[in-house]
Amino acid sequence: MRPLGIPTFKDRVVQAAVLIILEPIFEADFEECSHGFRPGRSAHQALKQIRQNLEEGLTAIYDADLQGYFDSIPHGKLMACVKMRVVDRSVLGLIKMWLEAPIVEEKAGKKMPPTRNDKGTPQGGVISPLLANIYLHWFDKTFHRTTGPAEWAKARLVRYADDFVVMARYQSATLKGWIENKLEGWLGLVINREKTRTLQLRSEGEVLNFLGYSFRYEQDLKGRRKKYLSFFPSAKAMEKEREKIRELTGKERCFMPAKKVIEDLNKHLRGWANYYRIGYCRREFRKINHLVFQRVIKHLKRRSQRGYRRNHGMTDYEYVKKLGLVPL
């Protein structure tokens, strides 16, 4: 569970107006390695960059995890980053007020006394993604300076918001120390040591999980010794999708017409498949299709005391497909 800070309606309107003005200013500065919450950029671009880096031999990876990034950004340092490009005092005052706005929570149906934070930018705010990118931009910029790892270690950084990986041919203690020193010492963030790890992806059994995908080298199916790079929906993403399918075909939806249930399923599955279309996903798509088919048949059987009866000479699969289910 992550705490969300939802601004009031008036604040959302003003934050959107400020975002329209500030975004092009900071976009001119942002590095190419940053892909999250930026116009014209997407998670797919970050994933394709990782794939390209791996194919070029950068298989030694520092997979970082920042603990509560949005909630741990120091206000003073963040405002200093904003002031480097913004001098309008009224805009700076607005941003400072949003950062320090009191938070009202409810517990057991009762409103708790308002609290204030001295750090963090609330997740849920319109301008929060831009502020989060502004702060980590200085890590990106320092990384790509002539004195940074991009030069002396020939390493590459791929970042999507607070999720990032550093990729090189060899992972040295110097590179790891540089990254952790900049994040914890210079930026004042906290690295989650339990989830952060270094790996050599070509090693047996090593898997890189990033943005819902798993990257892994697998044995060629033709029996040759050569391995190929495979990337597909991660185990965590698959389990989350199974839970969503069970929810869309659960007992509480028995009252709904079968065509409406299938329509909702199709809408959800199209979006899921659209995100996972760039990998080697045939095996995972087959598993999802099988589960969807089973869940739809189960839904049909419990909708009536008499159970469901398909047309004579028609298989279950043909009947479900006739109702409109579109397989992945």
Tab-separated table of C-alpha atoms in Angstrom:
chain	number	residue	atom	x	y	z
A	1	MET	CA	0.000	0.000	0.000
A	2	ARG	CA	1.251	3.488	-0.886
A	3	PRO	CA	-0.114	6.719	0.567
A	4	LEU	CA	-1.793	8.963	-2.005
A	5	GLY	CA	-2.084	12.731	-1.649
A	6	ILE	CA	-5.095	13.831	-3.692
A	7	PRO	CA	-5.228	17.643	-4.059
A	8	THR	CA	-8.500	19.535	-3.839
A	9	PHE	CA	-10.252	20.357	-7.107
A	10	LYS	CA	-8.994	23.971	-7.192
A	11	ASP	CA	-5.434	22.837	-6.532
A	12	ARG	CA	-5.638	20.285	-9.354
A	13	VAL	CA	-6.687	23.024	-11.797
A	14	VAL	CA	-3.855	25.344	-10.749
A	15	GLN	CA	-1.296	22.502	-10.728
A	16	ALA	CA	-2.296	21.578	-14.284
A	17	ALA	CA	-1.834	25.217	-15.382
A	18	VAL	CA	1.612	25.403	-13.756
A	19	LEU	CA	2.557	22.036	-15.305
A	20	ILE	CA	1.701	23.333	-18.802
A	21	ILE	CA	4.114	26.227	-18.272
A	22	LEU	CA	6.970	24.426	-16.513
A	23	GLU	CA	7.093	21.124	-18.395
A	24	PRO	CA	8.600	22.495	-21.662
A	25	ILE	CA	11.222	24.425	-19.637
A	26	PHE	CA	12.527	21.337	-17.861
A	27	GLU	CA	12.037	19.046	-20.883
A	28	ALA	CA	14.808	21.001	-22.596
A	29	ASP	CA	17.196	19.883	-19.824
A	30	PHE	CA	16.184	16.262	-19.180
A	31	GLU	CA	18.519	13.482	-20.321
A	32	GLU	CA	17.666	10.831	-22.924
A	33	CYS	CA	17.904	8.071	-20.322
A	34	SER	CA	14.725	9.301	-18.565
A	35	HIS	CA	11.454	7.837	-19.894
A	36	GLY	CA	8.822	8.129	-17.161
A	37	PHE	CA	6.059	10.773	-17.042
A	38	ARG	CA	7.404	12.669	-20.041
A	39	PRO	CA	5.509	13.712	-23.188
A	40	GLY	CA	6.311	11.527	-26.187
A	41	ARG	CA	8.009	8.871	-24.042
A	42	SER	CA	6.779	5.549	-22.723
A	43	ALA	CA	7.680	2.416	-20.793
A	44	HIS	CA	8.106	0.582	-24.103
A	45	GLN	CA	10.973	2.909	-25.046
A	46	ALA	CA	12.724	2.163	-21.761
A	47	LEU	CA	12.268	-1.580	-22.274
A	48	LYS	CA	13.591	-1.408	-25.839
A	49	GLN	CA	16.629	0.524	-24.612
A	50	ILE	CA	17.352	-2.192	-22.045
A	51	ARG	CA	17.043	-4.833	-24.745
A	52	GLN	CA	19.446	-2.931	-27.009
A	53	ASN	CA	21.971	-2.518	-24.206
A	54	LEU	CA	21.850	-6.243	-23.419
A	55	GLU	CA	22.332	-7.172	-27.074
A	56	GLU	CA	25.400	-4.918	-27.124
A	57	GLY	CA	26.920	-6.868	-24.233
A	58	LEU	CA	26.030	-4.685	-21.244
A	59	THR	CA	24.836	-7.614	-19.149
A	60	ALA	CA	26.273	-6.609	-15.750
A	61	ILE	CA	23.394	-4.773	-14.076
A	62	TYR	CA	22.821	-2.738	-10.941
A	63	ASP	CA	19.058	-3.033	-10.351
A	64	ALA	CA	18.133	-0.246	-7.907
A	65	ASP	CA	15.088	0.191	-5.712
A	66	LEU	CA	14.480	3.482	-3.904
A	67	GLN	CA	12.516	3.159	-0.693
A	68	GLY	CA	9.455	5.427	-0.701
A	69	TYR	CA	10.977	7.822	-3.253
A	70	PHE	CA	7.965	10.137	-3.635
A	71	ASP	CA	7.646	10.388	0.156
A	72	SER	CA	11.332	10.991	0.887
A	73	ILE	CA	12.389	13.849	-1.430
A	74	PRO	CA	13.864	16.635	0.744
A	75	HIS	CA	11.869	19.837	0.191
A	76	GLY	CA	14.877	22.130	0.504
A	77	LYS	CA	16.959	20.330	-2.107
A	78	LEU	CA	13.944	19.923	-4.435
A	79	MET	CA	13.169	23.655	-4.288
A	80	ALA	CA	16.839	24.384	-5.008
A	81	CYS	CA	16.578	22.255	-8.157
A	82	VAL	CA	13.422	24.101	-9.262
A	83	LYS	CA	14.991	27.544	-8.596
A	84	MET	CA	17.794	26.762	-11.055
A	85	ARG	CA	15.274	27.213	-13.889
A	86	VAL	CA	12.390	29.142	-12.307
A	87	VAL	CA	12.780	32.605	-10.776
A	88	ASP	CA	9.127	33.682	-10.562
A	89	ARG	CA	8.450	34.013	-6.829
A	90	SER	CA	4.711	33.442	-7.161
A	91	VAL	CA	5.264	30.095	-8.915
A	92	LEU	CA	7.915	29.069	-6.403
A	93	GLY	CA	5.541	30.011	-3.586
A	94	LEU	CA	2.767	27.870	-5.078
A	95	ILE	CA	5.039	24.831	-5.384
A	96	LYS	CA	6.276	25.257	-1.819
A	97	MET	CA	2.688	25.474	-0.523
A	98	TRP	CA	1.721	22.294	-2.398
A	99	LEU	CA	4.664	20.451	-0.900
A	100	GLU	CA	3.790	21.610	2.604
A	101	ALA	CA	0.008	21.283	2.290
A	102	PRO	CA	-1.607	19.578	5.326
A	103	ILE	CA	-2.818	16.012	4.848
A	104	VAL	CA	-6.223	14.924	6.147
A	105	GLU	CA	-6.718	11.161	6.611
A	106	GLU	CA	-9.703	9.085	7.637
A	107	LYS	CA	-9.548	6.071	9.945
A	108	ALA	CA	-12.617	4.020	10.835
A	109	GLY	CA	-14.783	6.635	9.121
A	110	LYS	CA	-13.454	9.507	11.252
A	111	LYS	CA	-11.259	12.361	10.065
A	112	MET	CA	-7.901	12.534	11.802
A	113	PRO	CA	-6.159	15.810	12.739
A	114	PRO	CA	-4.269	17.347	9.780
A	115	THR	CA	-0.566	16.518	9.523
A	116	ARG	CA	2.281	18.145	7.585
A	117	ASN	CA	5.337	16.574	5.998
A	118	ASP	CA	8.776	18.160	5.820
A	119	LYS	CA	9.737	16.001	2.859
A	120	GLY	CA	8.163	14.211	-0.121
A	121	THR	CA	5.857	15.210	-2.949
A	122	PRO	CA	2.380	13.624	-2.677
A	123	GLN	CA	1.612	10.794	-5.086
A	124	GLY	CA	-1.625	11.724	-6.792
A	125	GLY	CA	-0.759	15.372	-7.375
A	126	VAL	CA	-0.811	16.611	-10.970
A	127	ILE	CA	2.601	18.232	-10.697
A	128	SER	CA	4.248	15.505	-8.553
A	129	PRO	CA	5.631	13.404	-11.466
A	130	LEU	CA	7.383	16.468	-12.913
A	131	LEU	CA	8.871	17.392	-9.528
A	132	ALA	CA	10.070	13.798	-9.050
A	133	ASN	CA	11.789	13.900	-12.456
A	134	ILE	CA	13.354	17.288	-11.715
A	135	TYR	CA	14.997	15.920	-8.580
A	136	LEU	CA	16.398	12.730	-10.134
A	137	HIS	CA	17.467	14.676	-13.236
A	138	TRP	CA	20.580	15.754	-11.343
A	139	PHE	CA	21.509	12.124	-10.802
A	140	ASP	CA	21.090	11.570	-14.572
A	141	LYS	CA	23.148	14.657	-15.386
A	142	THR	CA	25.975	13.786	-12.996
A	143	PHE	CA	26.010	10.210	-14.318
A	144	HIS	CA	26.642	11.476	-17.875
A	145	ARG	CA	29.303	14.065	-17.055
A	146	THR	CA	32.896	13.495	-18.155
A	147	THR	CA	33.683	12.518	-14.550
A	148	GLY	CA	30.678	10.160	-14.303
A	149	PRO	CA	30.303	6.389	-14.908
A	150	ALA	CA	29.051	6.922	-18.450
A	151	GLU	CA	32.597	8.029	-19.283
A	152	TRP	CA	34.979	6.034	-17.086
A	153	ALA	CA	32.900	2.814	-16.805
A	154	LYS	CA	31.142	3.026	-20.189
A	155	ALA	CA	27.922	2.359	-18.243
A	156	ARG	CA	24.412	3.253	-19.358
A	157	LEU	CA	21.480	4.398	-17.269
A	158	VAL	CA	17.832	3.604	-18.072
A	159	ARG	CA	15.318	5.287	-15.782
A	160	TYR	CA	11.524	5.297	-15.603
A	161	ALA	CA	10.538	7.666	-12.761
A	162	ASP	CA	12.161	6.162	-9.623
A	163	ASP	CA	12.823	2.744	-11.233
A	164	PHE	CA	16.201	2.524	-12.921
A	165	VAL	CA	18.998	0.166	-13.888
A	166	VAL	CA	22.680	0.842	-14.523
A	167	MET	CA	24.123	-1.431	-17.195
A	168	ALA	CA	27.784	-2.107	-17.945
A	169	ARG	CA	30.065	-4.869	-19.204
A	170	TYR	CA	31.448	-5.364	-15.697
A	171	GLN	CA	30.007	-4.353	-12.326
A	172	SER	CA	32.775	-2.997	-10.132
A	173	ALA	CA	32.707	-1.963	-6.495
A	174	THR	CA	33.682	1.540	-7.646
A	175	LEU	CA	30.578	1.855	-9.825
A	176	LYS	CA	28.286	0.525	-7.100
A	177	GLY	CA	29.860	2.847	-4.547
A	178	TRP	CA	29.471	5.863	-6.837
A	179	ILE	CA	25.744	5.167	-7.378
A	180	GLU	CA	24.981	4.649	-3.695
A	181	ASN	CA	27.025	7.662	-2.622
A	182	LYS	CA	25.160	9.967	-5.020
A	183	LEU	CA	21.714	8.653	-4.111
A	184	GLU	CA	22.108	8.435	-0.333
A	185	GLY	CA	24.824	10.958	0.431
A	186	TRP	CA	24.243	13.664	-2.176
A	187	LEU	CA	20.483	13.426	-2.828
A	188	GLY	CA	19.475	12.226	0.627
A	189	LEU	CA	17.391	9.279	-0.600
A	190	VAL	CA	17.150	5.767	0.859
A	191	ILE	CA	18.086	2.637	-1.105
A	192	ASN	CA	16.061	-0.470	-0.292
A	193	ARG	CA	18.908	-2.942	0.262
A	194	GLU	CA	16.558	-5.945	0.304
A	195	LYS	CA	15.333	-5.303	-3.246
A	196	THR	CA	18.407	-3.666	-4.765
A	197	ARG	CA	20.808	-6.165	-6.330
A	198	THR	CA	23.613	-6.609	-8.818
A	199	LEU	CA	23.466	-9.414	-11.353
A	200	GLN	CA	25.218	-10.814	-14.385
A	201	LEU	CA	22.332	-11.620	-16.683
A	202	ARG	CA	24.227	-14.217	-18.698
A	203	SER	CA	24.690	-16.320	-15.563
A	204	GLU	CA	22.501	-19.385	-15.094
A	205	GLY	CA	19.073	-18.561	-13.678
A	206	GLU	CA	19.535	-14.781	-13.452
A	207	VAL	CA	16.453	-12.681	-14.319
A	208	LEU	CA	16.019	-8.919	-14.556
A	209	ASN	CA	12.526	-7.685	-13.679
A	210	PHE	CA	11.702	-4.184	-14.888
A	211	LEU	CA	8.364	-2.440	-15.535
A	212	GLY	CA	6.396	-5.701	-15.491
A	213	TYR	CA	8.758	-7.562	-17.849
A	214	SER	CA	11.347	-10.246	-17.132
A	215	PHE	CA	14.593	-10.353	-19.149
A	216	ARG	CA	16.414	-13.675	-19.258
A	217	TYR	CA	18.832	-15.576	-21.490
A	218	GLU	CA	17.326	-18.913	-22.522
A	219	GLN	CA	18.645	-21.956	-24.330
A	220	ASP	CA	17.999	-22.124	-28.060
A	221	LEU	CA	15.066	-24.481	-28.694
A	222	LYS	CA	16.927	-26.085	-31.589
A	223	GLY	CA	19.345	-27.646	-29.124
A	224	ARG	CA	22.309	-25.477	-29.978
A	225	ARG	CA	24.587	-24.136	-27.273
A	226	LYS	CA	23.764	-20.567	-28.240
A	227	LYS	CA	21.434	-18.655	-25.898
A	228	TYR	CA	18.985	-15.942	-26.926
A	229	LEU	CA	17.591	-12.971	-25.006
A	230	SER	CA	13.965	-13.484	-24.043
A	231	PHE	CA	11.719	-10.923	-22.367
A	232	PHE	CA	8.161	-11.606	-21.314
A	233	PRO	CA	5.575	-10.698	-18.612
A	234	SER	CA	7.066	-11.191	-15.157
A	235	ALA	CA	5.681	-13.709	-12.659
A	236	LYS	CA	4.365	-10.832	-10.550
A	237	ALA	CA	2.581	-9.304	-13.547
A	238	MET	CA	1.040	-12.675	-14.443
A	239	GLU	CA	-0.271	-13.208	-10.908
A	240	LYS	CA	-1.736	-9.704	-10.859
A	241	GLU	CA	-3.464	-10.391	-14.169
A	242	ARG	CA	-4.920	-13.671	-12.886
A	243	GLU	CA	-6.359	-11.836	-9.880
A	244	LYS	CA	-7.942	-9.234	-12.173
A	245	ILE	CA	-9.522	-11.932	-14.375
A	246	ARG	CA	-10.936	-13.676	-11.298
A	247	GLU	CA	-12.367	-10.340	-10.198
A	248	LEU	CA	-13.997	-9.716	-13.599
A	249	THR	CA	-15.602	-13.191	-13.553
A	250	GLY	CA	-16.331	-13.479	-9.826
A	251	LYS	CA	-19.522	-14.509	-8.057
A	252	GLU	CA	-20.558	-10.910	-7.453
A	253	ARG	CA	-21.020	-10.480	-11.233
A	254	CYS	CA	-23.414	-13.421	-11.655
A	255	PHE	CA	-26.343	-11.051	-12.125
A	256	MET	CA	-24.727	-9.490	-15.212
A	257	PRO	CA	-25.513	-10.764	-18.734
A	258	ALA	CA	-22.796	-13.007	-20.133
A	259	LYS	CA	-22.175	-10.643	-23.054
A	260	LYS	CA	-21.558	-7.734	-20.669
A	261	VAL	CA	-19.053	-9.804	-18.664
A	262	ILE	CA	-17.248	-10.788	-21.872
A	263	GLU	CA	-17.302	-7.188	-23.107
A	264	ASP	CA	-15.565	-6.040	-19.914
A	265	LEU	CA	-13.068	-8.894	-20.223
A	266	ASN	CA	-12.252	-8.003	-23.826
A	267	LYS	CA	-11.722	-4.352	-22.931
A	268	HIS	CA	-9.326	-5.239	-20.110
A	269	LEU	CA	-7.456	-7.920	-22.085
A	270	ARG	CA	-6.911	-5.593	-25.047
A	271	GLY	CA	-5.204	-3.077	-22.775
A	272	TRP	CA	-3.088	-5.753	-21.078
A	273	ALA	CA	-2.041	-7.320	-24.387
A	274	ASN	CA	-1.232	-3.903	-25.840
A	275	TYR	CA	1.346	-3.313	-23.108
A	276	TYR	CA	2.894	-6.798	-23.356
A	277	ARG	CA	2.928	-6.977	-27.149
A	278	ILE	CA	6.640	-6.204	-27.597
A	279	GLY	CA	8.108	-9.300	-25.924
A	280	TYR	CA	8.109	-13.049	-26.455
A	281	CYS	CA	4.700	-13.487	-24.843
A	282	ARG	CA	3.121	-16.422	-26.680
A	283	ARG	CA	3.528	-18.808	-23.732
A	284	GLU	CA	2.063	-16.287	-21.242
A	285	PHE	CA	-0.780	-15.334	-23.592
A	286	ARG	CA	-1.758	-19.016	-23.901
A	287	LYS	CA	-1.893	-19.324	-20.099
A	288	ILE	CA	-4.118	-16.253	-19.831
A	289	ASN	CA	-6.396	-17.498	-22.637
A	290	HIS	CA	-6.796	-20.834	-20.866
A	291	LEU	CA	-7.688	-19.163	-17.563
A	292	VAL	CA	-10.156	-16.772	-19.210
A	293	PHE	CA	-11.887	-19.659	-20.984
A	294	GLN	CA	-12.202	-21.639	-17.736
A	295	ARG	CA	-13.506	-18.635	-15.804
A	296	VAL	CA	-16.111	-17.748	-18.448
A	297	ILE	CA	-17.439	-21.332	-18.535
A	298	LYS	CA	-17.597	-21.348	-14.723
A	299	HIS	CA	-19.461	-18.032	-14.800
A	300	LEU	CA	-21.987	-19.403	-17.293
A	301	LYS	CA	-22.593	-22.539	-15.218
A	302	ARG	CA	-23.418	-20.677	-12.008
A	303	ARG	CA	-25.679	-18.031	-13.534
A	304	SER	CA	-28.744	-20.278	-13.359
A	305	GLN	CA	-29.985	-23.208	-11.270
A	306	ARG	CA	-30.301	-25.218	-14.461
A	307	GLY	CA	-26.743	-24.413	-15.489
A	308	TYR	CA	-25.714	-23.396	-18.962
A	309	ARG	CA	-26.372	-25.438	-22.100
A	310	ARG	CA	-24.501	-24.827	-25.284
A	311	ASN	CA	-26.046	-25.397	-28.695
A	312	HIS	CA	-26.049	-28.963	-29.992
A	313	GLY	CA	-22.896	-29.820	-31.929
A	314	MET	CA	-20.988	-26.798	-30.577
A	315	THR	CA	-17.952	-27.006	-28.287
A	316	ASP	CA	-17.532	-24.840	-25.191
A	317	TYR	CA	-14.813	-22.893	-26.945
A	318	GLU	CA	-16.998	-22.202	-29.993
A	319	TYR	CA	-19.902	-21.123	-27.783
A	320	VAL	CA	-17.773	-18.698	-25.758
A	321	LYS	CA	-16.256	-17.297	-28.939
A	322	LYS	CA	-19.780	-16.829	-30.350
A	323	LEU	CA	-20.634	-14.741	-27.275
A	324	GLY	CA	-17.843	-12.387	-28.337
A	325	LEU	CA	-14.751	-13.418	-26.356
A	326	VAL	CA	-11.616	-12.397	-28.254
A	327	PRO	CA	-8.570	-14.544	-27.309
A	328	LEU	CA	-5.122	-12.996	-27.025
